[in-house]
Amino acid sequence: MLMKKIIVFVIALIMLAGTVYGSGHKITSDLWIRAVINTSEKGPIEAVWQRGGKGTTAGGDRIIWGYFYASPDDVSWGSPQNPDVFVKIWFDRNGRVDVNYFHVSVPDIDVYSDYPYDGSPDQRVTATMYKRYVRHYYENGQSHTDHRYEDGNSPSEYSPTGEPYWHSTKTGILISAIIDTAEKGHIDPVWHQGGEGTTAGGHNIVWGYYYASPDDVSWGNENNPDLFVKIWSDASGRTDINFFHVSVPNIEVYSLLPFVDNNTKSGMTVMDNRYVRYEYPMTCSVEEQNEFVYNVMTGTYLWYDKVPKVDYANYASPEELLEDIRYKELDKWSYVTSAEEHYAYMEEGRYVGAGFGFGYDDSGNLRVRYVYRSSPADAAGLKRSDKILEIKGKTVEEIEINNLWNIVFGENKLGATVRLKIEDSEGFIRELNMKKVWVAINSVSHYDILERDGLKIGYLVFNKFLETAREELDKVFVVFNQERIDKLILDLRYNGGGRGDIAQHLASLIAGVHAEGKVFSKSVHNDNFTIWNDTDYFAHAENALDLNSIVFITTGSSCSASELVMNSLKPFIEVVSVGDTTCGKPVGMYGWDFCGMHIAPIEVR
């Protein structure tokens, strides 16, 4: 009977070990780690491991870092871009191993480790909002653990002394850090943004880390984080900046909410006080929103000195204020929109609409310029060059005379109806009803390879400089490279611009070795922000065509980033432009978030 009980007990242990080790992650052949998040929604859930990187210092110490996150399949706030536990593992050259966990969430999180891996966890500790830092360490064949209770306050006995070099983030918050090294004194570390995202509840996250440059210290390495950072901006407007010290030297930490008085925060993270948190509450009243917009327009705005002095409290909305104070003589572009719509468009390549664009032809007829694939317009049979006769029962002439454009297309929300009367290419008149949905934008609307006089000529219709365009362009240029095209015609007739980094990428794909490493553009700001002036360079681009010449097709709707590509190439290859004069927008914007809104003022030329 005793033997039977022992066998049952051993089997139970094996089953338990199988359950534990069926989850978790082998980081190396000898090291296993795991995190379990104790959620209010579903109880304990297995956290997903995401490796960030690995590196080796000049002294021979090895680093592996990454993070655990809750799966979106388990909880609404779960996201690969919402870390719940940062992890940094240090393999000392003398054999010591440190596994450092940094709690960056709300629920309690159980963290495990096993080294050397033998099928039974050596350590298990629960990290919480008050016990943010947990360390498991292994030395001389023994395992140990310690942790620290921290409240997010900077230690009072330390005072930051440096001058911060600010880094901007999607949330509108500026952050900075200074590492106080023994070797070189104060150094400015390098900011590496890891990711950004939005939860299902509308909360924005930006995370990343600072690291010491290898040009400054021997232990500096892009894959040796010294300070993890997670910024949480909730839907109500409150923003938290969380700094987690993952190094040895003291690190000064700073944050700044631009255009709000007396809001610079500074402190120090040290080995005995690893967690520092700054909070920016915002009630988001209309007056506060207007104040923010007014401070932006009298701050970083390119024509700040042309902004009239007004009482921003007298305006009904930030949109109304911006319209009244922008420098209309030169500025046709500054705008305010929702942050959700802005990032969905610029970064995710989607927007709420019916999925088509339009413009006037040479005869003054309003015609469809393009239709996005799989959109409501596509499903309704709308075609390029269809003539638009009426919108929501109003003729185009009525709409133009009475400036009804914002009315006839209805509210910019899901399910709103767009009603058109059109005349197709065969002369048939039809009425179309389309519901607005999230439409995926095709930045590359068409490409082809033509053969003329023994030459292969690539033809590319490119409509939007969005983040999603990078992958679309890369796929097309792979084909162009495989086919070894001799010439390229780039059709930018309906391209109103977008992201400057995508313009840089496209230009680098075109010119290749003829421009690589040379000046792509120079950016100039107003005289209060000359420190932001910068130079960008052509990059090495895989599948670059190395062309000696290019032909652009343009119209008055070819703007901004389109013009930037054309002008940047002129010093290095032959540029031929066919069509109408471009719109003339030699300026750009960065943009700032506030209260779920986004202001994009002209800030750079």
XYZ file of C-alpha atoms in Angstrom:
605
model
C 0.000 0.000 0.000
C 2.861 2.390 0.871
C 4.525 1.719 -2.489
C 1.234 2.443 -4.263
C 0.900 5.805 -2.437
C 4.470 6.728 -3.366
C 3.824 5.870 -7.002
C 0.632 7.959 -7.006
C 2.508 10.866 -5.374
C 5.312 10.672 -7.937
C 2.802 10.573 -10.785
C 1.076 13.645 -9.317
C 4.397 15.474 -9.159
C 5.160 14.536 -12.745
C 1.724 15.762 -13.834
C 2.229 19.023 -11.932
C 5.635 19.536 -13.493
C 4.138 18.780 -16.876
C 1.499 21.439 -16.293
C 4.071 24.011 -15.227
C 6.533 23.212 -17.956
C 3.867 22.870 -20.580
C 3.835 26.622 -20.243
C 6.649 29.074 -19.736
C 9.614 29.517 -22.014
C 13.093 28.075 -22.424
C 15.200 31.223 -22.847
C 18.360 29.160 -23.240
C 18.996 25.439 -22.954
C 19.511 25.963 -19.187
C 17.146 28.824 -18.277
C 13.344 28.648 -18.108
C 11.008 31.524 -17.148
C 7.258 32.001 -16.883
C 4.669 34.636 -15.938
C 1.034 34.132 -14.922
C -1.243 37.191 -14.769
C -4.010 37.069 -12.147
C -6.797 38.917 -13.948
C -10.142 40.003 -12.533
C -11.844 38.966 -15.777
C -10.620 35.386 -16.227
C -8.535 34.563 -13.183
C -4.968 33.329 -13.804
C -3.911 33.467 -17.450
C -0.671 32.443 -19.082
C 1.314 35.476 -20.220
C 2.822 35.492 -23.707
C 6.609 35.863 -23.959
C 8.066 38.270 -26.514
C 11.829 38.320 -26.869
C 13.210 41.786 -27.520
C 16.852 41.065 -28.218
C 20.143 39.684 -27.008
C 23.649 41.058 -26.913
C 27.129 40.812 -25.454
C 29.046 43.621 -23.793
C 32.657 44.424 -24.577
C 33.526 42.752 -21.250
C 31.929 39.455 -22.269
C 28.692 39.609 -20.240
C 25.578 38.377 -22.079
C 22.136 39.987 -22.003
C 18.705 38.761 -23.057
C 15.701 41.038 -22.673
C 12.031 40.953 -23.549
C 8.608 41.140 -21.950
C 5.454 39.216 -21.087
C 2.025 40.453 -22.160
C -1.583 39.351 -21.794
C -3.102 37.819 -24.904
C -5.947 39.840 -26.474
C -7.757 36.498 -26.685
C -7.910 36.485 -22.880
C -8.539 40.107 -21.841
C -9.641 43.296 -23.581
C -6.488 45.201 -22.593
C -4.160 42.450 -23.796
C -1.870 43.419 -26.659
C 1.612 42.590 -27.982
C 2.236 46.337 -27.660
C 1.131 46.501 -24.008
C 3.911 44.912 -21.913
C 2.854 43.665 -18.474
C 6.287 42.510 -17.257
C 9.628 43.701 -18.598
C 12.429 41.151 -18.244
C 16.183 41.630 -18.379
C 18.479 38.649 -17.926
C 22.177 39.158 -17.230
C 24.672 36.314 -17.675
C 27.797 37.430 -15.854
C 31.110 36.321 -17.378
C 31.927 34.654 -14.025
C 28.846 32.435 -14.111
C 26.268 34.409 -12.111
C 22.786 34.737 -13.679
C 20.321 37.514 -12.763
C 16.691 37.382 -13.932
C 15.116 40.812 -13.371
C 11.336 41.250 -13.565
C 9.679 44.685 -13.688
C 5.925 44.791 -13.096
C 4.345 47.337 -15.505
C 0.670 46.430 -15.168
C -2.219 46.505 -12.677
C -3.023 42.869 -11.735
C -0.704 40.730 -9.629
C 1.683 38.646 -11.717
C 3.410 35.416 -10.630
C 6.933 35.147 -12.047
C 8.912 31.909 -12.163
C 12.416 30.818 -13.109
C 14.484 27.644 -13.182
C 18.258 27.461 -13.674
C 19.818 25.098 -14.527
C 16.653 23.719 -16.020
C 15.685 20.469 -14.265
C 11.893 20.334 -14.474
C 11.128 21.966 -11.120
C 10.880 25.789 -10.753
C 13.515 27.164 -8.400
C 11.734 30.447 -7.734
C 8.197 31.820 -7.757
C 7.350 35.328 -6.532
C 4.254 37.491 -7.023
C 4.967 40.942 -8.452
C 2.373 43.628 -7.715
C 1.728 47.348 -8.160
C 3.596 47.854 -4.886
C 6.229 45.166 -5.381
C 7.324 46.275 -8.836
C 10.810 44.778 -8.895
C 11.559 41.067 -8.450
C 14.948 39.468 -8.978
C 15.855 35.801 -9.184
C 19.585 35.190 -9.195
C 21.764 32.124 -9.432
C 25.302 31.894 -8.103
C 27.613 29.065 -7.024
C 24.914 26.475 -7.595
C 22.388 28.264 -5.359
C 19.183 30.119 -6.255
C 18.093 33.305 -4.501
C 15.361 35.882 -4.766
C 14.764 39.420 -3.599
C 12.241 42.124 -4.310
C 11.563 45.742 -3.573
C 8.455 47.640 -2.503
C 8.343 50.976 -4.320
C 5.796 53.773 -4.576
C 6.989 55.429 -7.798
C 8.507 58.434 -6.046
C 12.031 59.587 -6.780
C 14.460 59.223 -3.832
C 14.657 62.547 -2.011
C 18.397 62.388 -1.388
C 19.218 62.579 -5.104
C 18.871 65.672 -7.276
C 19.034 65.639 -11.094
C 21.691 67.997 -12.361
C 21.805 67.574 -16.120
C 20.147 69.278 -19.059
C 17.794 66.789 -20.726
C 17.715 66.096 -24.454
C 14.042 65.484 -25.167
C 12.521 62.638 -27.160
C 8.949 62.926 -28.432
C 6.381 60.125 -28.205
C 3.044 59.376 -29.804
C 1.231 60.396 -26.609
C 2.514 63.968 -26.927
C 4.701 63.545 -23.838
C 8.410 64.344 -24.117
C 10.813 62.156 -22.135
C 14.518 62.161 -21.405
C 17.183 60.370 -19.376
C 20.778 61.040 -18.346
C 23.063 58.237 -17.148
C 25.588 59.252 -14.470
C 28.515 57.011 -15.420
C 31.739 56.491 -13.492
C 33.716 56.512 -16.748
C 32.485 59.677 -18.457
C 30.185 61.443 -16.045
C 26.796 62.477 -17.442
C 25.947 60.945 -20.826
C 22.815 61.157 -22.965
C 21.602 57.606 -23.621
C 20.003 56.486 -26.870
C 16.200 56.192 -26.976
C 14.895 53.027 -28.654
C 11.127 52.920 -29.118
C 9.971 49.342 -28.821
C 6.366 49.766 -29.875
C 3.073 51.570 -29.543
C -0.547 50.547 -29.612
C -4.126 51.201 -28.578
C -6.210 48.879 -26.409
C -9.813 47.948 -27.135
C -10.808 50.518 -24.511
C -9.087 53.357 -26.350
C -6.025 53.638 -24.097
C -2.731 54.463 -25.837
C 0.584 52.828 -24.959
C 4.127 53.720 -25.928
C 7.026 51.667 -24.610
C 10.736 51.402 -25.192
C 14.044 51.778 -23.430
C 17.174 53.879 -23.081
C 20.623 52.380 -23.476
C 24.139 53.732 -23.164
C 25.922 54.181 -26.471
C 28.930 51.881 -26.996
C 30.736 55.035 -28.131
C 30.480 56.312 -24.542
C 31.009 53.282 -22.291
C 32.325 49.744 -22.719
C 29.089 48.168 -21.492
C 26.898 50.225 -23.811
C 24.900 48.114 -26.246
C 21.617 48.449 -28.136
C 20.541 45.148 -26.588
C 21.557 46.132 -23.067
C 18.638 48.274 -21.826
C 19.492 50.598 -18.938
C 16.033 52.075 -18.417
C 12.707 50.596 -19.488
C 9.897 53.089 -20.143
C 6.166 52.530 -20.462
C 3.779 55.419 -21.123
C 0.066 54.865 -20.595
C -2.387 57.504 -21.798
C -5.904 56.508 -20.864
C -9.051 57.452 -22.726
C -9.935 60.112 -20.139
C -6.761 62.095 -20.851
C -4.624 61.059 -17.858
C -1.074 60.017 -18.747
C 1.365 57.926 -16.671
C 5.088 57.760 -17.446
C 6.761 54.757 -15.826
C 10.566 54.455 -15.622
C 12.239 51.181 -14.575
C 15.943 51.219 -13.702
C 17.702 48.113 -15.103
C 21.322 49.167 -14.767
C 24.005 49.950 -12.161
C 24.717 53.707 -12.436
C 22.186 56.290 -11.303
C 19.883 57.506 -14.069
C 18.142 60.871 -14.127
C 14.620 60.702 -15.590
C 12.545 63.539 -16.997
C 9.160 64.103 -18.598
C 7.441 67.114 -20.084
C 3.922 67.765 -21.337
C 4.484 70.517 -23.904
C 2.436 73.689 -23.947
C 1.212 73.326 -20.358
C 2.773 75.597 -17.737
C 4.961 74.261 -14.890
C 4.762 70.601 -15.840
C 8.374 69.457 -16.251
C 9.027 66.540 -13.895
C 12.472 65.271 -12.922
C 13.854 62.617 -10.622
C 16.400 59.854 -10.226
C 16.316 56.077 -10.507
C 18.954 54.123 -8.585
C 19.587 50.490 -7.703
C 17.742 50.932 -4.391
C 14.861 52.878 -5.959
C 14.277 51.366 -9.381
C 10.782 52.629 -10.158
C 9.790 56.258 -10.764
C 6.364 57.288 -12.009
C 5.075 60.650 -13.228
C 1.397 61.432 -13.774
C -0.272 64.125 -15.853
C -3.978 64.358 -15.015
C -6.204 66.236 -17.414
C -9.869 67.036 -16.987
C -10.130 67.860 -20.676
C -12.583 70.712 -20.410
C -13.070 72.677 -23.629
C -11.083 75.547 -22.124
C -8.146 73.226 -21.327
C -8.235 71.798 -24.832
C -8.303 75.289 -26.307
C -5.406 76.311 -24.067
C -3.368 73.378 -25.350
C -4.086 74.249 -28.993
C -3.278 77.915 -28.431
C 0.023 77.049 -26.732
C 0.972 74.768 -29.633
C 0.164 77.462 -32.170
C 2.205 80.060 -30.281
C 4.958 77.525 -29.608
C 6.170 75.109 -32.288
C 3.936 76.408 -35.109
C 6.122 77.542 -38.011
C 4.370 80.932 -38.190
C 3.910 81.335 -34.427
C 4.621 85.066 -34.711
C 1.599 85.473 -37.020
C -0.866 84.000 -34.529
C -3.174 86.715 -33.139
C -3.623 87.237 -29.421
C -7.060 85.921 -28.503
C -8.923 84.706 -25.435
C -9.041 80.967 -26.126
C -11.726 80.537 -23.438
C -14.223 82.255 -25.744
C -14.141 79.498 -28.394
C -16.614 76.627 -28.505
C -14.070 74.005 -29.605
C -10.375 73.557 -30.422
C -11.321 73.173 -34.092
C -13.025 76.571 -34.097
C -10.026 78.149 -32.368
C -7.522 76.677 -34.812
C -9.530 77.842 -37.807
C -9.558 81.383 -36.445
C -5.860 81.698 -35.558
C -3.967 79.754 -38.235
C -1.936 81.895 -40.660
C -4.334 81.624 -43.596
C -2.083 83.475 -46.033
C 0.281 80.484 -46.183
C -1.306 77.727 -44.100
C -4.003 75.637 -45.774
C -3.146 72.436 -43.963
C -3.103 72.613 -40.131
C -5.975 70.629 -38.621
C -7.455 69.010 -35.516
C -8.946 65.519 -35.618
C -9.513 62.589 -33.288
C -6.353 60.743 -32.261
C -8.004 57.443 -33.196
C -8.701 58.599 -36.754
C -5.230 60.107 -37.134
C -3.304 56.985 -36.129
C -5.687 54.645 -37.922
C -5.009 56.591 -41.122
C -1.287 57.355 -40.873
C -0.061 54.158 -39.226
C -2.665 51.482 -39.944
C -3.717 52.644 -43.412
C -7.468 52.717 -42.804
C -10.244 55.263 -42.397
C -14.015 55.478 -41.972
C -15.644 56.091 -45.332
C -17.079 54.581 -48.500
C -13.714 53.986 -50.171
C -13.383 56.358 -53.116
C -11.831 59.699 -54.058
C -12.937 62.340 -56.539
C -11.896 65.562 -58.251
C -12.698 67.879 -61.126
C -11.524 67.117 -64.660
C -10.394 69.731 -67.208
C -14.017 70.305 -68.265
C -15.190 71.014 -64.729
C -16.937 67.669 -64.253
C -16.642 65.951 -60.871
C -15.282 62.448 -61.474
C -14.218 59.444 -59.441
C -10.419 59.325 -59.288
C -9.930 56.007 -57.527
C -11.823 53.244 -55.741
C -10.232 51.156 -52.973
C -10.434 47.410 -53.374
C -13.047 45.599 -51.231
C -14.617 48.901 -50.135
C -18.364 49.742 -50.172
C -17.740 51.813 -53.324
C -16.059 48.824 -54.957
C -18.955 46.556 -53.961
C -21.451 49.095 -55.370
C -19.704 49.016 -58.748
C -18.294 52.543 -58.674
C -15.484 52.918 -61.215
C -12.676 55.340 -61.863
C -13.814 58.188 -64.208
C -17.523 57.771 -63.335
C -19.121 61.230 -63.405
C -20.736 62.344 -60.126
C -24.029 64.168 -60.765
C -25.536 64.420 -57.283
C -24.582 63.738 -53.675
C -27.395 63.246 -51.152
C -29.893 64.683 -53.644
C -27.913 67.886 -54.246
C -26.322 68.692 -57.586
C -22.604 69.349 -57.628
C -23.319 72.963 -58.571
C -25.631 73.412 -55.551
C -23.037 71.874 -53.252
C -20.275 74.095 -54.587
C -22.260 77.344 -54.453
C -23.548 76.738 -50.910
C -20.409 74.976 -49.594
C -22.312 71.869 -48.538
C -19.451 69.374 -48.803
C -19.341 68.577 -45.067
C -23.111 68.093 -45.031
C -23.754 65.930 -48.089
C -21.303 63.204 -47.087
C -22.917 62.813 -43.666
C -21.331 62.128 -40.311
C -17.898 60.612 -40.242
C -18.993 57.498 -38.386
C -19.569 53.827 -39.061
C -22.892 53.079 -40.728
C -23.492 56.576 -42.107
C -24.880 56.505 -45.657
C -23.294 58.064 -48.745
C -25.808 58.602 -51.598
C -24.557 59.265 -55.116
C -26.107 59.717 -58.532
C -23.497 58.911 -61.166
C -23.127 58.594 -64.916
C -20.859 55.732 -65.935
C -18.545 55.485 -68.947
C -21.347 54.064 -71.112
C -23.734 56.913 -70.329
C -25.957 54.983 -67.909
C -27.181 56.929 -64.882
C -27.368 55.062 -61.579
C -28.022 55.830 -57.923
C -25.757 54.255 -55.309
C -26.202 53.936 -51.539
C -23.096 53.001 -49.566
C -22.559 52.548 -45.824
C -19.385 53.910 -44.260
C -17.049 51.265 -42.838
C -13.384 50.994 -41.917
C -11.763 51.061 -45.357
C -8.290 49.634 -45.964
C -6.251 52.055 -48.058
C -4.310 50.683 -51.023
C -1.303 52.996 -51.217
C -0.173 51.121 -54.314
C -3.280 51.114 -56.466
C -1.663 49.622 -59.574
C 1.652 48.567 -61.061
C 2.729 47.015 -64.336
C 5.767 46.315 -66.507
C 5.622 47.522 -70.111
C 8.027 46.632 -72.911
C 8.961 49.318 -75.461
C 11.867 49.260 -77.922
C 13.587 46.454 -76.060
C 13.303 48.214 -72.686
C 11.373 47.089 -69.634
C 9.506 50.041 -68.127
C 7.965 49.829 -64.677
C 4.756 51.758 -64.067
C 3.584 52.419 -60.510
C 0.500 54.318 -59.313
C 1.240 55.401 -55.750
C -1.436 57.284 -53.812
C -0.525 57.589 -50.110
C 2.651 57.892 -48.025
C 1.364 55.875 -45.046
C 3.205 53.466 -42.746
C 1.470 50.526 -44.438
C 2.861 51.707 -47.785
C 6.345 50.543 -46.800
C 5.455 46.878 -47.170
C 3.404 47.531 -50.320
C 6.332 49.335 -51.963
C 8.814 46.660 -50.945
C 6.711 43.956 -52.608
C 6.468 45.939 -55.849
C 10.189 46.707 -55.953
C 10.997 43.025 -55.445
C 9.093 42.367 -58.685
C 10.737 45.307 -60.470
C 14.140 44.001 -59.408
C 13.426 40.446 -60.459
C 12.273 41.687 -63.861
C 15.305 44.011 -64.090
C 13.365 47.009 -65.308
C 15.307 49.697 -67.179
C 13.014 52.683 -66.528
C 10.357 53.690 -64.015
C 7.258 55.851 -64.386
C 5.886 56.887 -60.989
C 2.298 58.151 -61.106
C 1.688 60.579 -58.227
C -1.325 62.368 -59.717
C -3.547 61.776 -56.690
C -0.906 61.544 -53.986
C -1.430 64.330 -51.449
C 1.514 63.275 -49.293
C 1.919 61.694 -45.872
C 4.882 60.446 -43.876
C 8.349 61.806 -44.589
C 10.065 58.542 -43.634
C 8.078 56.708 -46.314
C 9.134 59.365 -48.845
C 12.728 58.740 -47.785
C 12.260 54.986 -48.218
C 10.725 55.346 -51.688
C 13.456 57.708 -52.877
C 16.113 55.299 -51.580
C 14.460 52.420 -53.456
C 14.564 54.447 -56.671
C 18.077 55.911 -56.585
C 19.904 53.183 -54.690
C 23.695 53.493 -54.894
C 23.500 56.847 -56.682
C 22.268 58.571 -53.506
C 22.881 56.198 -50.582
C 24.319 58.073 -47.597
C 23.796 61.470 -49.226
C 21.494 64.261 -48.072
C 17.823 63.464 -48.583
C 16.342 66.513 -46.876
C 16.996 69.240 -44.328
C 14.297 70.293 -41.888
C 14.083 73.817 -40.476
C 11.855 74.955 -37.582
C 10.876 78.325 -36.180
C 13.540 80.404 -34.451
C 12.540 79.164 -30.985
C 13.124 75.535 -31.915
C 16.299 75.617 -34.015
C 17.608 72.766 -31.842
C 15.133 70.565 -33.748
C 16.708 71.384 -37.130
C 17.935 68.163 -38.661
C 19.282 66.450 -41.778
C 18.037 63.126 -43.144
C 19.980 60.933 -45.544
C 19.202 58.428 -48.262
C 19.283 54.952 -46.735
C 20.414 51.577 -47.960
C 17.288 49.919 -49.346
C 17.083 46.252 -50.183
C 15.828 45.791 -53.762
C 16.781 49.346 -54.718
C 16.685 49.834 -58.493
C 19.798 52.059 -58.828
C 18.080 53.997 -61.628
C 19.789 56.811 -63.519
C 16.496 58.528 -64.336
C 12.804 58.545 -63.477
C 9.576 59.993 -64.902
C 6.907 61.408 -62.580
C 3.287 62.024 -63.580
C 1.813 64.834 -61.493
C -1.189 67.113 -61.027
C -2.078 69.957 -58.711
C -3.051 67.252 -56.201
C 0.526 65.929 -55.977
C 1.659 67.420 -52.676
C 4.085 67.440 -49.792
C 5.840 64.043 -49.550
C 5.320 63.571 -53.306
C 7.193 66.803 -53.961
C 9.823 65.815 -51.408
C 10.622 62.616 -53.319
C 10.910 64.476 -56.618
C 13.105 67.267 -55.275
C 15.340 64.989 -53.221
C 16.263 62.925 -56.302
C 17.148 65.836 -58.588
C 20.788 66.237 -57.445
C 21.535 62.554 -58.070
C 19.536 61.240 -61.039
C 17.627 62.676 -63.993
C 14.081 63.643 -62.979
C 11.425 64.232 -65.647
C 8.003 65.561 -64.652
C 4.980 65.103 -66.920
C 1.592 66.703 -66.270
C 0.445 69.694 -64.261
C 2.403 71.687 -61.695
C 2.387 70.125 -58.234
C 0.466 71.777 -55.396
C 3.426 73.467 -53.701
C 3.586 72.329 -50.083
C 7.201 72.606 -48.880
C 6.167 72.270 -45.229
C 5.215 69.510 -42.822
C 3.931 68.682 -39.365
C 4.649 66.357 -36.442
C 1.461 66.608 -34.401
C 0.476 66.477 -30.724
C -2.091 64.408 -28.830
C -4.425 65.784 -26.179
C -7.676 64.518 -24.664
C -8.221 61.911 -27.364
C -7.623 64.560 -30.031
C -4.701 65.229 -32.359
C -3.520 68.612 -33.595
C -1.290 68.665 -36.669
C 0.061 72.202 -37.102
C 2.629 73.146 -39.733
C 5.919 72.990 -37.803
C 8.718 72.347 -40.276
C 9.862 73.395 -43.732
